XYZ file of C-alpha atoms in Angstrom:
672
model
C -62.853 -6.830 1.006
C -60.712 -4.755 3.481
C -57.881 -2.859 1.806
C -56.942 -0.689 4.788
C -55.862 -3.921 6.982
C -53.311 -4.986 4.163
C -50.703 -2.621 4.998
C -50.829 -3.422 8.656
C -50.688 -6.983 7.928
C -47.502 -6.417 5.682
C -46.119 -4.203 8.568
C -46.744 -7.005 11.049
C -44.911 -9.567 8.918
C -41.851 -7.241 8.457
C -41.963 -6.601 12.052
C -41.830 -10.343 12.603
C -39.163 -11.082 10.132
C -37.019 -8.104 12.221
C -37.826 -9.922 15.712
C -36.455 -13.217 14.151
C -33.495 -11.480 12.867
C -32.684 -10.079 16.303
C -33.012 -13.248 18.121
C -30.328 -14.828 15.731
C -28.192 -11.835 15.701
C -27.872 -11.606 19.734
C -27.427 -15.488 19.651
C -24.285 -15.031 17.754
C -23.204 -11.901 19.421
C -23.493 -13.457 22.866
C -20.698 -16.293 21.525
C -18.545 -13.367 20.174
C -19.319 -14.649 16.397
C -19.605 -12.725 13.564
C -22.890 -11.336 12.137
C -23.459 -10.739 8.572
C -27.739 -10.884 7.968
C -29.708 -9.461 5.002
C -32.520 -7.518 6.265
C -36.127 -6.928 4.722
C -36.154 -4.320 1.774
C -32.672 -4.679 0.950
C -30.994 -3.616 4.296
C -28.186 -5.491 6.017
C -26.420 -5.654 9.299
C -22.989 -6.457 10.117
C -20.929 -7.085 13.176
C -17.428 -8.079 13.344
C -17.500 -8.936 16.790
C -18.844 -7.791 20.137
C -18.821 -4.031 19.874
C -20.130 -1.249 22.018
C -21.435 0.812 19.199
C -23.512 0.437 15.730
C -23.861 2.846 12.871
C -27.457 3.239 11.406
C -28.738 4.284 8.120
C -32.245 4.511 7.190
C -33.278 5.507 3.671
C -34.886 4.773 0.448
C -32.725 1.908 -0.559
C -34.400 1.479 -4.038
C -33.477 4.588 -5.269
C -30.251 5.394 -3.681
C -27.684 2.744 -3.229
C -24.899 5.184 -2.640
C -25.525 6.511 0.903
C -25.401 3.578 2.811
C -21.903 3.310 1.903
C -21.059 5.858 4.425
C -21.514 3.602 7.057
C -20.271 0.422 5.668
C -16.632 1.496 6.539
C -17.330 0.260 10.064
C -16.931 -2.825 12.048
C -20.808 -2.343 13.192
C -23.307 -1.204 10.818
C -27.029 -1.570 10.069
C -28.661 0.101 7.037
C -32.564 -0.744 6.242
C -35.350 0.857 4.402
C -37.030 4.365 5.905
C -40.312 3.132 4.671
C -42.634 3.258 7.813
C -43.573 -0.602 7.746
C -39.915 -1.058 8.604
C -39.536 1.065 11.658
C -40.983 -0.993 14.624
C -38.779 -3.952 13.485
C -35.878 -1.835 13.319
C -36.114 -0.165 16.636
C -36.546 -3.739 17.761
C -33.342 -4.882 16.123
C -31.202 -2.020 17.258
C -32.718 -2.256 21.054
C -31.942 -5.969 21.266
C -28.184 -5.653 19.949
C -28.072 -2.415 22.402
C -28.957 -4.625 25.397
C -27.013 -7.576 24.320
C -23.897 -5.419 23.805
C -24.936 -3.395 27.213
C -24.296 -6.804 29.242
C -20.611 -6.855 27.903
C -19.303 -3.261 27.845
C -21.723 -1.532 30.558
C -22.756 0.807 27.791
C -23.691 1.384 23.867
C -23.711 3.839 21.314
C -26.104 4.140 18.539
C -24.698 6.698 15.647
C -27.645 7.462 12.892
C -26.292 8.885 9.597
C -28.101 10.728 7.039
C -27.073 12.733 4.022
C -28.622 15.937 2.451
C -27.744 19.241 1.131
C -26.377 20.561 4.191
C -24.109 23.244 2.925
C -27.009 25.454 1.754
C -28.282 25.161 5.492
C -25.077 26.126 7.002
C -23.980 28.658 4.775
C -27.088 30.105 3.508
C -25.548 30.364 -0.173
C -26.448 28.790 -3.509
C -24.898 25.356 -4.179
C -22.237 26.193 -6.956
C -21.256 22.814 -8.935
C -17.511 22.752 -7.433
C -17.290 25.178 -4.941
C -19.706 23.510 -2.436
C -18.623 23.759 1.047
C -18.437 20.565 3.184
C -20.598 20.498 6.184
C -21.602 18.317 8.903
C -23.996 18.592 11.846
C -24.196 16.612 15.062
C -27.865 16.301 16.753
C -27.480 15.269 20.213
C -30.319 15.108 22.908
C -30.385 17.971 25.291
C -29.581 15.921 28.336
C -26.823 14.012 26.733
C -24.355 12.344 28.824
C -21.692 12.000 26.377
C -20.253 15.694 25.701
C -16.681 14.664 25.391
C -17.754 12.164 22.756
C -19.624 14.711 20.669
C -16.537 17.313 21.178
C -14.115 14.378 19.874
C -16.580 13.910 17.164
C -16.776 17.456 16.124
C -12.988 18.115 16.243
C -12.378 15.021 14.077
C -15.310 16.080 11.585
C -13.595 19.405 11.574
C -10.182 18.487 10.570
C -11.453 16.573 7.310
C -10.519 18.290 4.192
C -11.718 17.140 0.827
C -10.306 18.462 -2.315
C -8.999 21.591 -0.726
C -12.615 22.092 1.192
C -12.629 22.145 4.924
C -15.405 21.056 6.803
C -17.683 23.090 8.886
C -19.489 21.318 11.932
C -22.367 22.522 13.999
C -23.872 20.652 17.140
C -27.508 21.344 18.340
C -30.352 19.271 19.940
C -33.267 18.101 17.969
C -35.470 21.140 19.490
C -33.204 23.902 18.575
C -34.588 26.671 16.367
C -31.026 28.175 15.585
C -30.716 26.829 12.213
C -33.072 24.360 9.924
C -30.808 21.268 10.425
C -33.507 19.171 11.800
C -35.709 20.074 8.854
C -32.907 18.912 6.694
C -32.444 15.734 8.410
C -35.929 15.287 8.024
C -35.419 15.951 4.067
C -32.855 12.992 3.986
C -35.286 10.494 5.287
C -34.138 10.436 8.870
C -36.855 8.811 10.782
C -37.893 9.461 14.628
C -34.614 8.842 16.539
C -34.618 5.397 17.991
C -34.994 5.445 21.693
C -32.891 2.797 23.367
C -34.150 0.942 26.357
C -31.749 1.757 29.188
C -30.038 4.856 30.422
C -26.569 3.179 29.728
C -27.190 3.356 26.139
C -26.638 6.723 24.231
C -27.494 7.957 20.781
C -26.761 10.670 18.410
C -27.470 11.769 14.727
C -24.958 13.103 12.369
C -26.202 14.571 9.206
C -23.470 14.608 6.162
C -23.228 16.774 3.593
C -23.874 15.132 0.081
C -20.800 16.689 -1.695
C -20.274 13.404 -3.189
C -23.376 14.030 -5.468
C -24.350 16.499 -8.324
C -27.049 18.988 -6.679
C -28.238 19.746 -10.176
C -28.170 16.116 -11.699
C -27.798 13.720 -9.025
C -24.606 12.266 -10.412
C -22.552 10.563 -8.015
C -18.873 11.470 -7.911
C -16.987 8.111 -6.988
C -13.629 9.658 -5.841
C -15.049 12.206 -3.788
C -17.525 9.599 -1.839
C -14.377 7.251 -1.555
C -12.298 10.052 0.135
C -15.444 11.009 2.159
C -16.277 7.393 3.453
C -12.693 6.940 4.350
C -12.050 10.084 6.682
C -15.798 9.724 8.153
C -14.694 6.160 9.230
C -11.746 7.583 11.083
C -13.869 10.350 12.749
C -16.294 8.104 13.918
C -13.846 5.426 15.378
C -12.304 8.405 17.322
C -15.827 9.132 18.839
C -16.466 5.495 19.758
C -12.797 5.416 21.240
C -13.636 8.315 23.506
C -17.051 6.953 24.356
C -15.686 3.730 25.568
C -12.835 5.231 27.436
C -12.321 5.330 31.076
C -10.191 7.705 32.780
C -9.027 4.882 34.801
C -7.475 2.926 32.202
C -3.906 3.550 31.939
C -3.782 2.474 28.176
C -6.812 3.294 26.101
C -7.596 1.386 22.984
C -6.317 2.806 19.738
C -9.428 4.287 17.700
C -8.355 1.969 15.051
C -9.194 -1.177 17.292
C -12.529 -0.127 16.653
C -12.314 -0.959 12.901
C -13.091 -4.021 10.922
C -10.785 -7.007 11.961
C -12.056 -9.699 9.528
C -11.458 -10.646 6.003
C -14.906 -11.007 4.180
C -15.468 -13.047 1.202
C -15.142 -9.922 -0.872
C -12.229 -8.812 -0.020
C -10.205 -12.240 -0.223
C -11.503 -12.522 -3.589
C -10.087 -9.379 -4.777
C -6.631 -9.950 -2.918
C -6.528 -13.180 -4.622
C -7.394 -11.838 -8.315
C -4.880 -8.934 -7.726
C -2.257 -11.547 -6.330
C -3.069 -13.816 -9.402
C -2.329 -11.070 -12.074
C 0.873 -9.874 -10.362
C 2.320 -13.408 -10.208
C 1.317 -14.360 -13.870
C 4.625 -11.839 -14.843
C 7.652 -11.001 -13.380
C 8.367 -7.303 -14.462
C 11.977 -7.208 -13.667
C 12.874 -10.295 -15.545
C 10.798 -9.562 -18.499
C 12.655 -6.208 -18.989
C 15.994 -8.014 -18.463
C 17.617 -8.753 -21.854
C 18.761 -12.205 -22.158
C 21.657 -11.393 -24.495
C 23.506 -8.962 -22.369
C 27.154 -10.718 -23.144
C 26.323 -10.638 -27.058
C 25.556 -7.018 -26.558
C 28.444 -6.255 -24.839
C 30.770 -7.861 -27.586
C 28.782 -5.964 -30.279
C 29.633 -2.874 -28.401
C 32.976 -3.624 -28.084
C 32.972 -4.443 -31.675
C 31.456 -0.721 -32.298
C 34.551 0.687 -30.564
C 31.850 1.666 -27.690
C 29.903 3.768 -30.176
C 26.822 1.935 -31.111
C 24.013 0.807 -28.940
C 23.605 -2.961 -29.215
C 20.176 -4.677 -30.097
C 18.571 -6.090 -27.120
C 16.828 -9.261 -26.848
C 13.911 -10.183 -24.241
C 11.842 -12.966 -23.116
C 8.496 -13.547 -25.055
C 5.534 -12.465 -23.297
C 3.508 -15.707 -22.088
C 0.427 -13.526 -22.319
C -1.219 -10.635 -24.240
C -1.273 -7.471 -22.615
C -4.650 -6.336 -23.353
C -6.088 -9.899 -22.297
C -4.186 -9.405 -18.949
C -5.514 -6.161 -18.731
C -9.201 -7.428 -19.281
C -8.565 -9.679 -15.940
C -7.167 -7.138 -14.218
C -9.961 -4.647 -14.709
C -12.641 -7.174 -14.351
C -11.513 -7.442 -10.597
C -14.210 -5.644 -8.492
C -12.339 -3.590 -6.208
C -15.687 -1.310 -5.650
C -17.237 -4.020 -3.644
C -14.329 -3.912 -0.965
C -16.274 -2.046 1.959
C -13.098 -1.644 3.948
C -11.554 1.990 2.798
C -7.978 1.255 3.757
C -7.764 -2.283 1.988
C -9.715 -0.707 -1.010
C -7.157 1.946 -1.130
C -4.396 -0.609 -1.378
C -5.982 -2.469 -3.832
C -7.131 0.405 -6.078
C -3.583 1.697 -6.005
C -1.960 -1.988 -6.837
C -4.158 -2.168 -9.585
C -3.315 1.221 -11.151
C 0.425 -0.003 -10.842
C -0.140 -3.300 -12.438
C -2.140 -1.339 -15.378
C 1.179 0.810 -15.856
C 3.487 -2.436 -15.785
C 1.585 -4.438 -18.508
C 1.516 -1.022 -20.575
C 5.130 -0.916 -20.153
C 5.563 -4.702 -21.304
C 3.352 -4.172 -23.998
C 5.819 -1.311 -25.333
C 8.999 -3.366 -24.382
C 9.624 -4.700 -27.997
C 9.730 -1.500 -29.638
C 13.092 0.176 -30.561
C 15.469 0.404 -27.601
C 16.421 4.053 -28.245
C 14.653 5.871 -25.172
C 15.145 9.367 -26.696
C 14.583 10.038 -30.139
C 15.717 12.671 -32.394
C 12.719 14.844 -31.988
C 13.200 14.508 -28.364
C 10.156 12.513 -27.630
C 10.442 9.883 -25.299
C 9.345 6.389 -25.808
C 6.218 5.031 -24.670
C 8.229 2.323 -22.509
C 10.101 5.148 -21.028
C 7.055 7.117 -20.001
C 5.550 3.870 -18.357
C 8.784 3.686 -16.358
C 8.653 7.381 -15.210
C 5.133 6.854 -13.933
C 6.333 3.641 -12.086
C 9.659 5.188 -10.780
C 9.733 8.636 -11.273
C 12.981 10.446 -12.193
C 15.777 11.513 -10.293
C 14.886 14.638 -8.159
C 17.374 17.574 -8.016
C 18.095 16.747 -4.449
C 18.923 13.348 -5.318
C 21.125 14.008 -8.135
C 22.819 16.512 -5.860
C 23.512 13.696 -3.568
C 25.088 11.313 -6.323
C 27.272 14.014 -7.603
C 28.257 14.611 -3.952
C 29.059 10.915 -3.688
C 31.119 10.650 -6.853
C 32.994 13.671 -5.815
C 33.960 12.505 -2.357
C 34.826 9.007 -3.040
C 37.960 8.785 -5.240
C 38.294 6.795 -8.606
C 38.712 3.242 -8.706
C 39.496 2.329 -12.126
C 42.404 -0.090 -11.361
C 39.656 -2.418 -9.193
C 37.430 -4.999 -10.693
C 33.795 -3.974 -11.121
C 31.152 -5.423 -8.941
C 27.606 -4.588 -10.881
C 24.309 -4.927 -9.615
C 25.257 -7.798 -7.134
C 28.208 -8.861 -8.847
C 29.084 -9.685 -12.735
C 31.775 -11.485 -14.622
C 34.547 -8.583 -14.524
C 36.656 -8.271 -17.489
C 39.649 -7.538 -15.229
C 40.332 -10.384 -12.529
C 41.869 -9.529 -8.999
C 44.434 -11.365 -7.915
C 42.742 -13.047 -5.179
C 40.376 -15.712 -6.143
C 36.787 -14.681 -6.442
C 33.657 -16.445 -5.707
C 31.871 -18.107 -8.566
C 28.379 -19.190 -9.233
C 29.017 -22.544 -7.472
C 30.565 -21.341 -4.506
C 27.944 -18.686 -4.218
C 25.108 -21.145 -4.883
C 26.485 -23.200 -1.886
C 26.448 -20.674 0.389
C 23.148 -19.254 -0.443
C 21.892 -22.519 0.259
C 23.160 -22.703 3.815
C 21.973 -19.309 4.038
C 18.335 -20.456 3.314
C 18.818 -23.676 5.641
C 19.263 -20.975 8.384
C 16.056 -19.294 7.879
C 14.214 -22.394 7.019
C 15.256 -23.736 10.645
C 13.791 -20.432 11.976
C 10.452 -20.412 10.151
C 9.338 -23.425 8.079
C 7.480 -21.650 5.734
C 10.802 -20.029 4.426
C 10.976 -22.383 1.502
C 13.265 -20.502 -1.116
C 14.698 -21.988 -4.154
C 18.298 -21.041 -5.856
C 18.525 -21.887 -9.523
C 21.441 -20.803 -11.972
C 20.658 -18.571 -14.787
C 22.486 -17.689 -17.960
C 20.124 -15.426 -19.254
C 19.987 -12.439 -16.420
C 21.943 -9.213 -16.920
C 22.523 -8.692 -13.248
C 24.909 -11.429 -11.420
C 22.063 -12.420 -9.024
C 18.374 -11.481 -8.530
C 15.497 -12.614 -6.614
C 12.141 -13.683 -8.723
C 9.233 -14.239 -6.428
C 10.609 -17.230 -3.785
C 13.684 -18.007 -6.180
C 17.184 -16.881 -5.920
C 18.625 -16.356 -9.499
C 22.397 -16.727 -9.928
C 24.027 -15.910 -13.121
C 26.377 -18.935 -14.226
C 29.530 -16.499 -15.070
C 29.239 -14.426 -11.712
C 32.488 -13.654 -10.228
C 32.684 -11.284 -7.204
C 34.868 -10.726 -4.243
C 34.587 -13.011 -1.390
C 34.214 -10.086 0.673
C 30.954 -9.227 -1.263
C 29.309 -12.452 -0.602
C 27.980 -12.466 3.085
C 26.717 -8.623 1.976
C 25.179 -9.866 -1.223
C 23.117 -12.866 0.606
C 22.203 -10.319 3.358
C 21.026 -7.963 0.434
C 19.069 -10.699 -1.477
C 18.096 -13.366 1.023
C 17.896 -11.388 3.989
C 15.919 -8.795 2.904
C 14.053 -9.563 -0.527
C 13.078 -13.504 0.207
C 12.754 -12.450 3.796
C 9.868 -10.139 3.175
C 8.480 -12.474 0.510
C 7.919 -15.242 3.135
C 7.093 -13.052 5.900
C 4.313 -11.611 3.452
C 3.029 -15.098 2.665
C 2.422 -15.837 6.445
C 0.143 -12.994 6.455
C -3.731 -13.198 5.438
C -3.240 -10.085 2.696
C -1.404 -11.918 -0.203
C -0.437 -8.332 -1.228
C 1.961 -8.572 1.380
C 4.172 -11.211 -0.755
C 2.995 -9.959 -4.155
C 4.347 -6.686 -3.303
C 2.135 -3.290 -2.556
C 2.396 -0.683 -5.234
C 5.838 0.894 -5.096
C 7.232 -1.355 -2.621
C 10.609 -1.752 -4.462
C 12.288 1.315 -3.092
C 11.960 0.530 0.537
C 13.155 -2.863 -0.326
C 16.123 -1.809 -1.952
C 16.637 0.662 0.773
C 16.533 -2.083 3.450
C 18.640 -4.202 1.103
C 21.635 -1.575 0.950
C 21.389 -0.349 4.690
C 21.874 -4.449 5.495
C 25.195 -4.272 3.530
C 26.186 -1.224 5.224
C 25.291 -2.947 8.698
C 27.793 -5.793 8.176
C 30.219 -3.777 6.721
C 29.764 -4.565 3.009
C 28.862 -1.407 1.627
C 31.943 -0.903 -0.210
C 33.405 2.159 -1.946
C 32.790 1.111 -5.494
C 29.059 -0.287 -4.488
C 27.998 3.176 -3.225
C 29.646 5.050 -6.150
C 27.766 2.272 -8.366
C 24.232 3.584 -6.730
C 25.396 7.161 -7.308
C 26.305 6.502 -10.897
C 22.983 4.742 -11.891
C 21.121 7.919 -10.682
C 23.520 9.965 -13.006
C 23.135 7.394 -15.851
C 19.245 8.019 -15.653
C 19.667 11.798 -15.400
C 21.865 11.983 -18.374
C 19.496 9.546 -20.276
C 16.319 11.642 -19.665
C 18.340 14.659 -20.807
C 18.555 13.249 -24.178
C 22.359 11.504 -23.986
C 22.977 8.343 -26.189
C 23.976 5.215 -24.933
C 27.350 5.558 -25.917
C 27.555 9.370 -24.368
C 26.502 7.806 -21.088
C 28.762 5.125 -21.155
C 31.485 7.459 -22.124
C 30.773 9.558 -18.887
C 30.589 6.862 -16.391
C 33.803 5.331 -17.796
C 35.470 9.067 -17.453
C 34.239 8.607 -13.851
C 36.604 5.888 -13.425
C 34.335 2.725 -13.779
C 35.852 0.176 -16.027
C 34.523 -0.346 -19.256
C 32.180 -3.445 -18.482
C 30.806 -1.843 -15.349
C 30.174 1.200 -17.336
C 28.408 -0.713 -20.031
C 26.084 -3.230 -17.719
C 24.955 0.404 -15.708
C 24.066 1.713 -19.161
C 22.571 -1.224 -20.118
C 20.269 -1.419 -17.155
C 19.201 2.308 -17.925
C 18.433 2.174 -21.493
C 16.830 -1.478 -21.475
C 13.218 -1.718 -22.984
C 13.282 2.035 -24.100
C 14.443 3.727 -21.090
C 13.958 2.094 -17.395
C 14.379 4.710 -14.590
C 13.902 1.886 -11.705
C 17.918 2.238 -10.760
C 16.831 5.412 -8.978
C 15.211 3.623 -6.311
C 18.535 2.183 -4.522
C 19.975 5.700 -3.502
C 16.705 7.143 -3.104
C 15.601 4.026 -0.917
C 18.647 4.295 1.296
C 18.274 8.020 1.793
C 14.790 8.082 2.733
C 14.925 4.997 4.829
C 17.800 6.842 6.603
C 15.401 10.054 7.077
C 12.721 7.562 8.421
C 15.059 6.110 11.180
C 16.335 9.824 12.032
C 12.492 10.270 12.807
C 12.948 7.682 15.683
C 10.841 5.103 13.820
C 11.309 1.602 14.197
C 12.807 -0.673 11.595
C 11.127 -4.057 12.622
C 7.637 -3.259 11.276
C 9.157 -2.669 7.549
C 9.813 -6.749 7.303
C 6.062 -7.258 7.639
C 6.208 -7.965 3.778
C 6.805 -6.219 0.649
C 5.654 -2.601 1.278
C 6.666 1.178 0.806
C 7.252 3.645 3.551
C 4.072 5.431 2.473
C 1.915 2.246 3.420
C 3.510 2.356 7.135
C 0.233 4.467 8.427
C -2.018 1.743 6.608
C 0.305 -1.042 8.136
C -0.058 0.243 11.527
C -3.757 0.324 11.258
C -4.264 -2.981 10.170
C -2.045 -4.387 12.824
C -4.394 -2.553 15.227
C -7.275 -3.908 13.905
C -5.876 -7.215 14.002
C -5.901 -8.151 10.265
C -2.325 -8.374 9.975
C 0.068 -9.496 12.434
C 4.112 -8.744 13.315
C 6.736 -10.024 11.252
C 7.278 -13.716 11.538
C 10.841 -13.435 11.379
C 13.657 -10.830 11.287
C 17.096 -10.712 9.188
C 19.298 -12.714 10.932
C 21.775 -9.589 11.252
C 19.547 -8.156 13.931
C 20.619 -10.968 16.317
C 24.124 -9.288 16.362
C 24.077 -6.795 19.405
C 26.970 -4.979 17.259
C 24.686 -4.492 14.504
C 21.994 -3.368 16.551
C 24.276 -0.761 18.061
C 25.744 0.302 14.797
C 21.840 0.823 13.435
C 21.281 2.890 16.403
C 24.268 4.986 15.549
C 22.762 5.641 12.141
C 19.818 7.319 13.528
C 20.005 11.034 12.324
C 22.500 10.279 9.835
C 22.303 11.059 6.212
C 23.796 9.019 3.338
C 26.675 11.641 2.959
C 27.226 11.144 6.574
C 27.756 7.279 5.916
C 30.769 8.317 3.713
C 32.906 9.130 6.766
C 33.270 5.285 6.770
C 35.272 5.699 3.454
C 37.252 8.897 4.405
């Protein structure tokens, strides 16, 4: 019985498996096909496509399943066991990949990552529970031929800040005796460096501080890890971009171009599940009273003193059951940090909306006598915020500069039955419906997927609104003919257009809506009204009045008091009632701040010289622009399929350029 021979035999078997995997991997890479293979001992190799780099991690996968996540953010990674019997096979696999990619790129970079208590090495101080500094060490051969790559990586790592902690970075060779970094690297199971077979291939080691783990108990801090892996991913991509760059190139690839470019199964599943929950309810429709006309009559009967009872649509689900579905979605399985962030953000927003709808049928009084806010209002504040001091000041300035228009018929959210009819004939539901269908036909002729529907509704407070792919028109709508075109550019040319543009993207969240997308949507829609000369004096005053109504409501004023203040500003009673109703529905809804705030922030965005076209890629917020740009560079999403028809007009384009640098108050010059 020869017991000592068994480990060697086992090691040969493991190596043989790596050799077979290497052959299969290189065969796929030769055709530029995606690679996703499991490795012996619980490891995995992934390459999105032919790429000039590979991130490697070797460790004890049985006791540490977290640290490999430091490299799974990359489009090319391999993590495997650090056990001795794996090393020959891992070396063979890495060398095979390097040789195959060197044939395509002329060079190849291997970045091996490990993690340890590096802060104690770098700073020579005890590791506190929360005061632990963040540190990185880059270990490169003494004869390294990639000094610029190392310098870019060092600068990128040094710029990382996590929870207020800035990073310290050192660079040294394996034989350096300046610090004990090499010993620390050995402590984190980093094996002997893999020697790649040709001089065109380069390697470096990156030691990462384990700030994501308690030094006393080993407990992992998921939020710290999420933040670290996201920023580390960017730093490594910058180094790869520098490594592959050629001084002769006129335009170098952006570092984001080296990120993952495919939707893997886990991403598609999470995206679909979030979208399914999002589409299972329409928040705006649910919080819109179905008895707005009866409420108006009741309010008149009380001589404008008592808030009328409001009735809402029944919820077609139990909120807690829907939350169970929501939090069963395993966002943590998404390796891509950018997509994971967008998914986490959307999951949180859906949670807040479901909570708000659960509290919708409680008494509508938003500010109780005790001064406490309703639960619905608290959720609303989490979703939309309150009017900032600057926004309130802007609203006050608008109302001061624009004269009163008490004698003119009111035009509410996007038109509503006015109590006082103008002498000129107004556009009713049937006329608006016909023109809306013509507008939809135009967009459908430009993009076959643009398949919007128009429906009449007798249970919406607004004269017109969009719900997913439907345009809902109130049966009693009556608006000035001059408002029809701006209204259609608002609803169809913005809301429906971004919905169907989003449907053409692989990321379903782009039509369901990323978290907080409504503000930019309304900013774009109101800007479209202005571009076609339809942002009337009354319309702009309405947007300002909504901000003030919310401001007053949050300061504890009653329904009747807010109504009276709006009427005192020159709005007729029906208009004042509708604006007040929008603010007090559900127990207090602050959503109406987003119209004026959205326009103001959009103008600031344009003043900074940014293009408007990327904003139509789907339903996104201004805060998502960096993420959208990254995903476009990585080839995950494409440019908007279609733009609003107003941008085909040269005069409108010129007017847009003239808007750059202007504020909302500057737009008021049009009314002076």
